[in-house]
mmCIF file of C-alpha atoms in Angstrom:
data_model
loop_
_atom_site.group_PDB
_atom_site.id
_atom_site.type_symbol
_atom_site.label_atom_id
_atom_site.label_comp_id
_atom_site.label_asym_id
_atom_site.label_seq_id
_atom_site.Cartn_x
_atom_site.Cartn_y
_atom_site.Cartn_z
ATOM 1 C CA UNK A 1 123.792 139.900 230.303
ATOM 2 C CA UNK A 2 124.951 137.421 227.889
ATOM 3 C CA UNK A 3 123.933 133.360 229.964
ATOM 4 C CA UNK A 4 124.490 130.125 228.005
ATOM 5 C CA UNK A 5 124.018 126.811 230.554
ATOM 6 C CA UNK A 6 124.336 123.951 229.163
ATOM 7 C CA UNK A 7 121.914 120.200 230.464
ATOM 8 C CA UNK A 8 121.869 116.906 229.913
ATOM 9 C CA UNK A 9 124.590 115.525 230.664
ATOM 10 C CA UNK A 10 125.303 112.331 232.817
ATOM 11 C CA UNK A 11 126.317 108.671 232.661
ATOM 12 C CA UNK A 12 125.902 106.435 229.806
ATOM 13 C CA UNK A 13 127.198 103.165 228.540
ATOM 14 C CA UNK A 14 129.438 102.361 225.872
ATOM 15 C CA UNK A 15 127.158 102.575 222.439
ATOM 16 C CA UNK A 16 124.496 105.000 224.290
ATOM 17 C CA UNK A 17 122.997 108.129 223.318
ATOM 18 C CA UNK A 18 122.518 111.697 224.853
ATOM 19 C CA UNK A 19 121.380 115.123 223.463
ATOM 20 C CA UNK A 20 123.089 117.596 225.251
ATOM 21 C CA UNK A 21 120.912 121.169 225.692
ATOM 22 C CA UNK A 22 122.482 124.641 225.798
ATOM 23 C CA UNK A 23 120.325 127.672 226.515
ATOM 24 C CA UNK A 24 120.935 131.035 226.095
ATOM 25 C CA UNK A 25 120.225 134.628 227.001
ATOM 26 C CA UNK A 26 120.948 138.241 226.625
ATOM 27 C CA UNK A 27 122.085 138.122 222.999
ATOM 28 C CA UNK A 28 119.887 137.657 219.716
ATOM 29 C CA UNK A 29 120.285 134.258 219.123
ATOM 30 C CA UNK A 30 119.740 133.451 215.880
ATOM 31 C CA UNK A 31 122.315 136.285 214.584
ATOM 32 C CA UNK A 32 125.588 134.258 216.199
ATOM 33 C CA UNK A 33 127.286 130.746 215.073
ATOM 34 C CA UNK A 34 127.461 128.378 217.838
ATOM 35 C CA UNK A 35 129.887 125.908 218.735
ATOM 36 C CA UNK A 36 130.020 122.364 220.911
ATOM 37 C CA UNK A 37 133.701 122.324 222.858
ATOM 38 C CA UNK A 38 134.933 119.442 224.853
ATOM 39 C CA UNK A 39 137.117 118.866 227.352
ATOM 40 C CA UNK A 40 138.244 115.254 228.586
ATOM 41 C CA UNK A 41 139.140 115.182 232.049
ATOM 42 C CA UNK A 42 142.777 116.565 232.628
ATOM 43 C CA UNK A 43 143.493 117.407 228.973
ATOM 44 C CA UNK A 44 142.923 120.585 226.701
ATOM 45 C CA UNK A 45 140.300 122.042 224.665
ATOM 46 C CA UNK A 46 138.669 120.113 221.821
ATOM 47 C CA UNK A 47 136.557 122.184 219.190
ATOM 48 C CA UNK A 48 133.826 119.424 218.620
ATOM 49 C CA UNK A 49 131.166 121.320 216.111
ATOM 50 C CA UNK A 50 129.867 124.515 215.013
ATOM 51 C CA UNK A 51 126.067 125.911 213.285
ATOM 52 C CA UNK A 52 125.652 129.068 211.504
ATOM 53 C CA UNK A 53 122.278 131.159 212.686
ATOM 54 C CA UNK A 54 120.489 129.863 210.350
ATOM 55 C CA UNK A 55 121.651 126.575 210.289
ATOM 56 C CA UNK A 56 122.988 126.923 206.930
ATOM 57 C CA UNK A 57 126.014 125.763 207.766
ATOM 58 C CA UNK A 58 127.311 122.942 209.864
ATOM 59 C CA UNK A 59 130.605 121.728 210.610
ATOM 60 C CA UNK A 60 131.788 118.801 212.805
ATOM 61 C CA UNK A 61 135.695 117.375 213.751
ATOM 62 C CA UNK A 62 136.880 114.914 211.690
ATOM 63 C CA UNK A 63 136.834 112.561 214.698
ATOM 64 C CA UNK A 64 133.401 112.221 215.784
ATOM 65 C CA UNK A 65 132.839 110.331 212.238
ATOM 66 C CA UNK A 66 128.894 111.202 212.276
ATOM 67 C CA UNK A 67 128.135 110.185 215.281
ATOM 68 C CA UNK A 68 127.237 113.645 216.409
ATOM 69 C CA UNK A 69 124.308 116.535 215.611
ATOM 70 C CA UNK A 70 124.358 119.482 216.312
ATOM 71 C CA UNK A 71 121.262 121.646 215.594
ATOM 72 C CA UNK A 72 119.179 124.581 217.122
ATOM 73 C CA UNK A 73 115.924 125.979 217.683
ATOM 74 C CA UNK A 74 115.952 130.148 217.590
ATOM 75 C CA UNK A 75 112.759 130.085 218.604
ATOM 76 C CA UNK A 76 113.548 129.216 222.090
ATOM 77 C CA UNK A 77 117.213 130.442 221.911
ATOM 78 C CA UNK A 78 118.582 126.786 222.370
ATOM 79 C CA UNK A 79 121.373 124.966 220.915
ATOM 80 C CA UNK A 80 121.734 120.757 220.819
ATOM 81 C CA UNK A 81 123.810 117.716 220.594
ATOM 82 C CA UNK A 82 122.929 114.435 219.949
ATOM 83 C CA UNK A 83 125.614 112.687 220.368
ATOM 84 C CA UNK A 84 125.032 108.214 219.376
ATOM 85 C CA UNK A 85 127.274 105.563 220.037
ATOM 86 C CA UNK A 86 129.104 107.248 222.642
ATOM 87 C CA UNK A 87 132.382 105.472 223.778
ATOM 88 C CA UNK A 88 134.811 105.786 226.688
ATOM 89 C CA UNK A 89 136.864 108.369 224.900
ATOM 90 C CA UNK A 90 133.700 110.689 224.213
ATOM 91 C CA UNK A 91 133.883 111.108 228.181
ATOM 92 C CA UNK A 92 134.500 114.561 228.884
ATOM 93 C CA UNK A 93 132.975 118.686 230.033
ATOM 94 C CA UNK A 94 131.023 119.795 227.129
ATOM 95 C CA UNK A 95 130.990 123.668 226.592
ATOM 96 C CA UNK A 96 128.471 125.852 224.130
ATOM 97 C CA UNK A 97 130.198 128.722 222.961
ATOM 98 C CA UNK A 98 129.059 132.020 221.035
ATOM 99 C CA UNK A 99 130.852 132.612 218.470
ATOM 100 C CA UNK A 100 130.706 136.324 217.045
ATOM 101 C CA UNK A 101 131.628 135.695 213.577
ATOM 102 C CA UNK A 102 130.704 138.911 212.422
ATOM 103 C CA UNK A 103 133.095 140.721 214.740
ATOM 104 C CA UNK A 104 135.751 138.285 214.551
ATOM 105 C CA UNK A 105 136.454 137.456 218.264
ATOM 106 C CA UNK A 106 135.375 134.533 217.793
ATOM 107 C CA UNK A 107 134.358 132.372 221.266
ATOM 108 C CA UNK A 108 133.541 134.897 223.215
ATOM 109 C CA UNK A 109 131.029 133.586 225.731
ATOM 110 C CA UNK A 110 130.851 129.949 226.933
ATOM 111 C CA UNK A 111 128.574 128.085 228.935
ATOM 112 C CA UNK A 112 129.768 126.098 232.315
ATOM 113 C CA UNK A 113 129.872 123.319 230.838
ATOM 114 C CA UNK A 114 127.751 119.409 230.974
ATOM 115 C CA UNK A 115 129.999 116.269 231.917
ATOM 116 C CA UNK A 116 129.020 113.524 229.999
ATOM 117 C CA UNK A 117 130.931 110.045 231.481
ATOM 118 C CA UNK A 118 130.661 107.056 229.370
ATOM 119 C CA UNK A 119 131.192 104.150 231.094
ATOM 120 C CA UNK A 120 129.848 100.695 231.701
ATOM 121 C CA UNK B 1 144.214 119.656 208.934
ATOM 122 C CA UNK B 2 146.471 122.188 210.277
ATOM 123 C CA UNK B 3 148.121 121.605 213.443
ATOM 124 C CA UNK B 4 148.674 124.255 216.082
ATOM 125 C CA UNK B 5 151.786 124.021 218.940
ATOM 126 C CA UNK B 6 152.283 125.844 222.051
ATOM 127 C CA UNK B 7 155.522 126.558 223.773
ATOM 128 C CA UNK B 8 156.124 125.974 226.154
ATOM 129 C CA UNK B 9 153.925 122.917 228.055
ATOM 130 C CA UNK B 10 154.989 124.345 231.653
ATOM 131 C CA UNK B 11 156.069 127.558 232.786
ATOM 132 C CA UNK B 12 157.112 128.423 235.945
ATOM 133 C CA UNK B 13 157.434 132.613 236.837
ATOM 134 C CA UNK B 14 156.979 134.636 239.707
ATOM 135 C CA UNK B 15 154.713 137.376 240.444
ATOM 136 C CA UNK B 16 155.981 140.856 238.197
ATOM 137 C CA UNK B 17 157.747 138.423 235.402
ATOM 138 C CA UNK B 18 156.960 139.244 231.965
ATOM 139 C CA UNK B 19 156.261 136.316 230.155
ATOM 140 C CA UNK B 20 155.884 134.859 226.228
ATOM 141 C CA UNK B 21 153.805 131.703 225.268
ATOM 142 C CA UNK B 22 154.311 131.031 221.918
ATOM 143 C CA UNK B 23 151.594 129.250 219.293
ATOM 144 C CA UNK B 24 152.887 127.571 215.931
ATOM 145 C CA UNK B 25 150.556 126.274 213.257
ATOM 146 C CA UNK B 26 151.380 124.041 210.560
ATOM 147 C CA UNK B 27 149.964 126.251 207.540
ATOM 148 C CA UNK B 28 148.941 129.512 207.448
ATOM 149 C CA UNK B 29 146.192 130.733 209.609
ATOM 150 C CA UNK B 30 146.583 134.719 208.941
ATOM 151 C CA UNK B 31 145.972 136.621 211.805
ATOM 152 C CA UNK B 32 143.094 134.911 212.815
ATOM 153 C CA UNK B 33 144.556 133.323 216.471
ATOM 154 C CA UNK B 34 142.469 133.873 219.571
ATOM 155 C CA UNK B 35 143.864 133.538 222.899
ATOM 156 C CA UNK B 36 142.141 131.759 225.819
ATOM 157 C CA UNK B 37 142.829 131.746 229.679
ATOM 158 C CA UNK B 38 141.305 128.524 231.485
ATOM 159 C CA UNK B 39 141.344 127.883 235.459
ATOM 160 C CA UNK B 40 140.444 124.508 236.963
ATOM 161 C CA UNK B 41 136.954 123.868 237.331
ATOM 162 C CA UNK B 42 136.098 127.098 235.301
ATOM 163 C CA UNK B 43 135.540 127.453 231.633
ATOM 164 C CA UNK B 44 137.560 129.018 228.928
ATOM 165 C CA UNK B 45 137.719 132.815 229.197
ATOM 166 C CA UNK B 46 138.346 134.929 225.943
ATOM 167 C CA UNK B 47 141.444 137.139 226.307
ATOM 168 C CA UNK B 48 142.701 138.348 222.505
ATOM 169 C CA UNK B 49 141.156 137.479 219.030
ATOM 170 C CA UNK B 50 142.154 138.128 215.651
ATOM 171 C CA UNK B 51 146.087 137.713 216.907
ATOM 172 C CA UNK B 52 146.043 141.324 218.841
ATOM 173 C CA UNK B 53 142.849 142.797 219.766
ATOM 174 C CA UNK B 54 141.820 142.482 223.616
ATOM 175 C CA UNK B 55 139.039 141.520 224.383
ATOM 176 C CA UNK B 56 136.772 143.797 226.129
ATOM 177 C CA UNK B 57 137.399 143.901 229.973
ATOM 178 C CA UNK B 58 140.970 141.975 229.663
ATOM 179 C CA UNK B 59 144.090 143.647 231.227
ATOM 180 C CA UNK B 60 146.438 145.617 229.022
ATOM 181 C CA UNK B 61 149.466 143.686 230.552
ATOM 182 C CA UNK B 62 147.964 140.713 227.727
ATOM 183 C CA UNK B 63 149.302 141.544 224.514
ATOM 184 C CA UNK B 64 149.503 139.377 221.620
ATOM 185 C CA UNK B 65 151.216 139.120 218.166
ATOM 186 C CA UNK B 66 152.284 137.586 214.898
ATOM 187 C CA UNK B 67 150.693 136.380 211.822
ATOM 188 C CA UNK B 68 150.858 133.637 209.236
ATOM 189 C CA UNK B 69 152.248 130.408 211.449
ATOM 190 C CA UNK B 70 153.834 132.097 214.383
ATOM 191 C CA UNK B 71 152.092 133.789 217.408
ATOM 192 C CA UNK B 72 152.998 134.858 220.985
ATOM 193 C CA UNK B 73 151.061 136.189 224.290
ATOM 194 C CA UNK B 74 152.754 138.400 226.555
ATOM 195 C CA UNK B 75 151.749 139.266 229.563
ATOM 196 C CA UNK B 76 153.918 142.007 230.971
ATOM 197 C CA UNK B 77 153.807 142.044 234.842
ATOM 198 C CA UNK B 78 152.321 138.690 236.040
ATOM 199 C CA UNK B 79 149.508 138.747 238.404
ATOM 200 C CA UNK B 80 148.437 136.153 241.235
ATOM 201 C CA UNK B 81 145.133 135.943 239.225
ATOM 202 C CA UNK B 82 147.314 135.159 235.901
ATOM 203 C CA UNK B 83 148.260 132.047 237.029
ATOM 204 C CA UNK B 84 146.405 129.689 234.976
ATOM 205 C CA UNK B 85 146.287 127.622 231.871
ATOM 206 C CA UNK B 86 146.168 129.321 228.081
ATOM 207 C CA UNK B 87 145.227 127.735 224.538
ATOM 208 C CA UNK B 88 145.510 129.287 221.102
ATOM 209 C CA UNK B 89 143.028 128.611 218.344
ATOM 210 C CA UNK B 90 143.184 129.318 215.118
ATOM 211 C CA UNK B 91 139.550 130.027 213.381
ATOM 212 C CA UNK B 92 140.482 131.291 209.799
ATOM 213 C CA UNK B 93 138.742 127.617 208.915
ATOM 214 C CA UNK B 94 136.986 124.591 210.029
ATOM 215 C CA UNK B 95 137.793 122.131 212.205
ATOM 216 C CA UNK B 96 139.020 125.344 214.713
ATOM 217 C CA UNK B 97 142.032 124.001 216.236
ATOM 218 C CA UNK B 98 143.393 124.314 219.462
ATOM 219 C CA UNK B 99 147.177 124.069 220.779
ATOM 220 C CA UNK B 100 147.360 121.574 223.489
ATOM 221 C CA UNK B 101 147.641 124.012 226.279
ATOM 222 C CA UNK B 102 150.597 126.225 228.329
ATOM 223 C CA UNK B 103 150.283 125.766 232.142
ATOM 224 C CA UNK B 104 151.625 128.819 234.029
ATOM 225 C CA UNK B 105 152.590 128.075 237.463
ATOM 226 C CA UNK B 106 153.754 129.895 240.342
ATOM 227 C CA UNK B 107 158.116 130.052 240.653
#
């Protein structure tokens, strides 16, 4: 059975760091992209960034401006986000989703999500 | 980037209704549109990729169509458990857009 949970998330100030965790199972790992989606509280879905298996190939939204990494360890099936300088607006669920590239359909599992609140 | 637009925001239907949500996007995005259903405090569930193909496990009353900038989900014969919230996304490139969401609520 395909499992991705996702850790780490929690309350931080304005300008603060976290590194969101997402862990999966039931799937090789290291042959699917994976993706970061957010989520801010009462409003829709936000594609935030995705990494290729091998981490080849990274992508981020134009909005997060390099304040975010996303990155991965096959070895332990995990994927990561360091997210720096966090602001109010960064508040929000944070979902890891498969992506199945190969096949096309795209997101097809998802984690249930980490709240991250950034507040002072 | 390329923008993508649902139609309607809110939609209000009763049980057995057949229903359309449609998905516009600014440029071309070919056929590849996926099709998410979201209920509160859950997350996103996959329901059709690549514009038309269900995803394994989904109900044949979800249909889906179009290409190049214009899409649509159908669902034939609303269910209780259809009542929910549903996003497009386009993924033919990076950043992977969503539309900003179709609430279906009960009539």
């Amino acid at each position: 059975e395909v499992q991705l949970m996702e850790s780490g998330g929690g309350l931080v100030k304005p300008g603060g760091s976290l590194k969101l965790s997402c862990a999966a199972s039931g799937f090789p790992f290291s042959a699917y992209n994976m993706n970061w989606v957010r989520q801010a509280p009462g409003k829709g879905l936000e594609w935030v960034s995705s990494i290729s298996g091998s981490s080849n190939f990274i992508n981020y939204a134009d909005s997060l401006k390099g304040r975010f990494t996303i990155s991965r360890d096959n070895a332990k099936s995990s994927l990561f986000l360091q997210m720096s300088s966090l602001r109010v607006e960064d508040t929000a669920i944070y979902y890891c989703a498969r992506e199945d590239y190969a096949s096309g359909t795209n997101f097809d599992y998802w984690g249930q999500g980490a709240l991250v609140t950034v507040s002072s | 980037d390329i923008q993508m637009t649902q139609s309607p925001s809110t939609l209000s239907a009763s049980v057995g209704d057949r229903v359309t949500i449609t998905c516009r996007a600014s440029q071309s995005v070919g056929t590849w549109l996926a099709w998410y259903q979201q209920k509160p405090g859950k997350a996103p569930k996959l329901l059709i990729y690549k514009t038309s193909h269900l995803q394994s496990g989904v109900p044949s009353r979800f249909s889906g169509r179009g290409s190049g900038t214009e899409f649509t989900l159908t669902i034939s014969s609303l269910q209780p458990d259809d009542f929910a919230t549903y996003y497009c996304q386009r993924y033919n490139s990076f950043p992977y857009t969503f539309g900003q969401g179709t609430h279906l609520e009960i009539k």
